[in-house]
Amino acid sequence: GVLPALTGLPSADFTDRGVSAVDVWGDAVGRVEHEAAYGPERVLAAVQALLVDRVAAGAEPSWVARGFRRVVADSRSVPTVADVADGLGLSTRTLRARMRCEVGLAPKRALRVARLLRSLGLAERHGYRRWSSVAAASGFADQAHLTREFTNLLGESPTRFAARRAL
């Protein structure tokens, strides 16, 4: 949800198309490219540092993005799109339009990502063991559902992800 503030463009301009790093980061792209020689973890750290710099300089997520995070964080279970819309005082149709424009994701996909992030936090606390327990605690129907979401959103299974994290 911070992309519009970082670039001055709506998030929808970056959806479903390739965008050069220069379009997003401007002159700071050299910092990210330098770290690419040292692997993906260093690139991620450089991008995170750039985000922190931009946010410190005044770039701020939209109120829809902040509200979405708040509603998801305050919910004991995984909320539905209707729950999020109600929590923000919007219709589901308006939430969909605002999320696509300001965040670059449809609310349903953003909820899928939030549930996956919740499962990653639980898995990390348990040492990346007991995927069935993580699945149940994260709102997935079962371990197979968790594995399908991992593969769909991250391109690899939870076990492969955990093995790579251990490196």
CSV table of N, CA, C and O in Angstrom, one decimal, residues 17-66:
chain,number,residue,atom,x,y,z
A,17,ARG,N,2.1,-6.4,-15.1
A,17,ARG,CA,3.1,-6.0,-16.1
A,17,ARG,C,4.4,-5.8,-15.5
A,17,ARG,O,4.6,-5.6,-14.3
A,18,GLY,N,5.5,-6.0,-16.3
A,18,GLY,CA,6.8,-5.7,-15.8
A,18,GLY,C,7.1,-4.3,-15.7
A,18,GLY,O,6.7,-3.5,-16.6
A,19,VAL,N,7.8,-3.9,-14.7
A,19,VAL,CA,8.2,-2.5,-14.4
A,19,VAL,C,9.6,-2.5,-14.1
A,19,VAL,O,10.1,-3.3,-13.3
A,20,SER,N,10.4,-1.6,-14.7
A,20,SER,CA,11.8,-1.6,-14.4
A,20,SER,C,12.0,-1.1,-12.9
A,20,SER,O,11.2,-0.3,-12.4
A,21,ALA,N,13.1,-1.5,-12.3
A,21,ALA,CA,13.4,-1.1,-11.0
A,21,ALA,C,13.7,0.4,-11.0
A,21,ALA,O,13.4,1.1,-9.9
A,22,VAL,N,14.1,1.0,-12.0
A,22,VAL,CA,14.4,2.5,-12.1
A,22,VAL,C,13.0,3.2,-11.9
A,22,VAL,O,13.0,4.3,-11.3
A,23,ASP,N,11.9,2.7,-12.5
A,23,ASP,CA,10.6,3.3,-12.4
A,23,ASP,C,10.2,3.4,-10.9
A,23,ASP,O,9.5,4.3,-10.6
A,24,VAL,N,10.6,2.4,-10.2
A,24,VAL,CA,10.1,2.3,-8.8
A,24,VAL,C,11.1,3.0,-7.8
A,24,VAL,O,10.7,3.8,-7.0
A,25,TRP,N,12.4,2.7,-8.0
A,25,TRP,CA,13.4,3.2,-7.0
A,25,TRP,C,14.2,4.4,-7.5
A,25,TRP,O,14.9,5.0,-6.7
A,26,GLY,N,14.1,4.8,-8.8
A,26,GLY,CA,14.9,5.9,-9.3
A,26,GLY,C,16.4,5.7,-9.1
A,26,GLY,O,16.9,4.6,-9.4
A,27,ASP,N,17.1,6.7,-8.7
A,27,ASP,CA,18.5,6.6,-8.5
A,27,ASP,C,19.0,5.6,-7.5
A,27,ASP,O,20.2,5.1,-7.6
A,28,ALA,N,18.2,5.2,-6.6
A,28,ALA,CA,18.6,4.2,-5.6
A,28,ALA,C,18.7,2.8,-6.1
A,28,ALA,O,19.1,1.9,-5.4
A,29,VAL,N,18.3,2.6,-7.3
A,29,VAL,CA,18.3,1.2,-7.9
A,29,VAL,C,19.8,0.7,-7.9
A,29,VAL,O,19.9,-0.5,-7.8
A,30,GLY,N,20.8,1.5,-8.0
A,30,GLY,CA,22.2,1.0,-8.0
A,30,GLY,C,22.5,0.3,-6.7
A,30,GLY,O,23.2,-0.7,-6.7
A,31,ARG,N,21.9,0.8,-5.6
A,31,ARG,CA,22.1,0.1,-4.3
A,31,ARG,C,21.6,-1.3,-4.3
A,31,ARG,O,22.2,-2.2,-3.8
A,32,VAL,N,20.4,-1.5,-4.9
A,32,VAL,CA,19.8,-2.8,-5.0
A,32,VAL,C,20.6,-3.7,-5.9
A,32,VAL,O,20.8,-4.9,-5.6
A,33,GLU,N,21.0,-3.2,-7.1
A,33,GLU,CA,21.7,-4.0,-8.1
A,33,GLU,C,23.1,-4.4,-7.5
A,33,GLU,O,23.5,-5.5,-7.7
A,34,HIS,N,23.7,-3.6,-6.7
A,34,HIS,CA,25.0,-4.0,-6.1
A,34,HIS,C,24.8,-5.2,-5.2
A,34,HIS,O,25.6,-6.1,-5.2
A,35,GLU,N,23.7,-5.2,-4.4
A,35,GLU,CA,23.4,-6.3,-3.5
A,35,GLU,C,23.0,-7.6,-4.2
A,35,GLU,O,23.2,-8.7,-3.6
A,36,ALA,N,22.6,-7.5,-5.4
A,36,ALA,CA,22.1,-8.7,-6.2
A,36,ALA,C,23.3,-9.7,-6.4
A,36,ALA,O,23.1,-10.9,-6.4
A,37,ALA,N,24.5,-9.2,-6.4
A,37,ALA,CA,25.7,-10.1,-6.5
A,37,ALA,C,25.9,-11.0,-5.3
A,37,ALA,O,26.5,-12.0,-5.4
A,38,TYR,N,25.3,-10.6,-4.2
A,38,TYR,CA,25.5,-11.3,-3.0
A,38,TYR,C,24.3,-12.2,-2.6
A,38,TYR,O,24.3,-12.8,-1.6
A,39,GLY,N,23.3,-12.3,-3.5
A,39,GLY,CA,22.2,-13.2,-3.3
A,39,GLY,C,20.9,-12.5,-2.9
A,39,GLY,O,20.8,-11.3,-2.6
A,40,PRO,N,19.8,-13.3,-3.0
A,40,PRO,CA,18.4,-12.7,-2.8
A,40,PRO,C,18.2,-12.2,-1.4
A,40,PRO,O,17.4,-11.2,-1.2
A,41,GLU,N,18.8,-12.7,-0.4
A,41,GLU,CA,18.6,-12.2,1.0
A,41,GLU,C,19.1,-10.8,1.1
A,41,GLU,O,18.5,-9.9,1.7
A,42,ARG,N,20.2,-10.5,0.5
A,42,ARG,CA,20.8,-9.2,0.5
A,42,ARG,C,20.0,-8.2,-0.3
A,42,ARG,O,19.8,-7.0,0.0
A,43,VAL,N,19.4,-8.7,-1.5
A,43,VAL,CA,18.5,-7.8,-2.2
A,43,VAL,C,17.3,-7.4,-1.4
A,43,VAL,O,16.9,-6.3,-1.4
A,44,LEU,N,16.7,-8.4,-0.7
A,44,LEU,CA,15.5,-8.2,0.1
A,44,LEU,C,15.9,-7.2,1.2
A,44,LEU,O,15.1,-6.2,1.5
A,45,ALA,N,17.0,-7.3,1.8
A,45,ALA,CA,17.5,-6.4,2.9
A,45,ALA,C,17.6,-5.0,2.3
A,45,ALA,O,17.2,-4.0,2.9
A,46,ALA,N,18.2,-4.9,1.1
A,46,ALA,CA,18.3,-3.5,0.5
A,46,ALA,C,17.0,-2.9,0.1
A,46,ALA,O,16.8,-1.7,0.4
A,47,VAL,N,16.1,-3.7,-0.4
A,47,VAL,CA,14.7,-3.2,-0.7
A,47,VAL,C,14.0,-2.7,0.6
A,47,VAL,O,13.4,-1.7,0.6
A,48,GLN,N,14.1,-3.5,1.6
A,48,GLN,CA,13.5,-3.1,2.9
A,48,GLN,C,14.1,-1.8,3.4
A,48,GLN,O,13.4,-1.0,3.9
A,49,ALA,N,15.4,-1.7,3.3
A,49,ALA,CA,16.1,-0.4,3.7
A,49,ALA,C,15.6,0.7,2.9
A,49,ALA,O,15.3,1.8,3.5
A,50,LEU,N,15.4,0.5,1.6
A,50,LEU,CA,14.9,1.6,0.8
A,50,LEU,C,13.4,2.0,1.2
A,50,LEU,O,13.1,3.2,1.2
A,51,LEU,N,12.6,1.0,1.5
A,51,LEU,CA,11.3,1.3,2.0
A,51,LEU,C,11.3,2.0,3.3
A,51,LEU,O,10.5,3.0,3.4
A,52,VAL,N,12.2,1.7,4.2
A,52,VAL,CA,12.3,2.4,5.5
A,52,VAL,C,12.7,3.8,5.2
A,52,VAL,O,12.1,4.8,5.8
A,53,ASP,N,13.6,4.0,4.3
A,53,ASP,CA,14.1,5.4,4.0
A,53,ASP,C,12.9,6.2,3.4
A,53,ASP,O,12.7,7.4,3.8
A,54,ARG,N,12.2,5.6,2.5
A,54,ARG,CA,11.1,6.3,1.8
A,54,ARG,C,10.0,6.6,2.8
A,54,ARG,O,9.4,7.7,2.8
A,55,VAL,N,9.6,5.7,3.7
A,55,VAL,CA,8.6,5.9,4.7
A,55,VAL,C,9.1,7.0,5.7
A,55,VAL,O,8.3,7.9,6.0
A,56,ALA,N,10.3,7.0,6.1
A,56,ALA,CA,10.9,8.0,6.9
A,56,ALA,C,10.8,9.4,6.3
A,56,ALA,O,10.7,10.4,6.9
A,57,ALA,N,10.9,9.4,4.9
A,57,ALA,CA,10.9,10.6,4.2
A,57,ALA,C,9.4,11.1,4.0
A,57,ALA,O,9.2,12.1,3.3
A,58,GLY,N,8.5,10.4,4.5
A,58,GLY,CA,7.1,10.8,4.4
A,58,GLY,C,6.2,10.0,3.5
A,58,GLY,O,5.0,10.2,3.5
A,59,ALA,N,6.7,8.9,2.8
A,59,ALA,CA,5.8,8.0,2.1
A,59,ALA,C,5.0,7.2,3.1
A,59,ALA,O,5.6,6.6,4.0
A,60,GLU,N,3.8,7.2,3.0
A,60,GLU,CA,2.9,6.5,4.0
A,60,GLU,C,1.9,5.6,3.3
A,60,GLU,O,1.3,6.1,2.2
A,61,PRO,N,1.6,4.4,3.8
A,61,PRO,CA,0.5,3.6,3.1
A,61,PRO,C,-0.8,4.3,3.2
A,61,PRO,O,-1.1,5.1,4.1
A,62,SER,N,-1.6,4.0,2.2
A,62,SER,CA,-3.0,4.6,2.2
A,62,SER,C,-3.8,4.2,3.4
A,62,SER,O,-3.5,3.2,4.1
A,63,TRP,N,-4.8,4.9,3.7
A,63,TRP,CA,-5.7,4.6,4.9
A,63,TRP,C,-6.3,3.2,4.7
A,63,TRP,O,-6.6,2.5,5.6
A,64,VAL,N,-6.6,2.9,3.4
A,64,VAL,CA,-7.2,1.6,3.1
A,64,VAL,C,-6.2,0.5,3.5
A,64,VAL,O,-6.6,-0.5,4.1
A,65,ALA,N,-4.9,0.6,3.1
A,65,ALA,CA,-3.9,-0.4,3.4
A,65,ALA,C,-3.7,-0.5,4.9
A,65,ALA,O,-3.6,-1.6,5.5
A,66,ARG,N,-3.7,0.7,5.6
A,66,ARG,CA,-3.5,0.6,7.1
A,66,ARG,C,-4.7,0.0,7.7
A,66,ARG,O,-4.6,-0.8,8.6
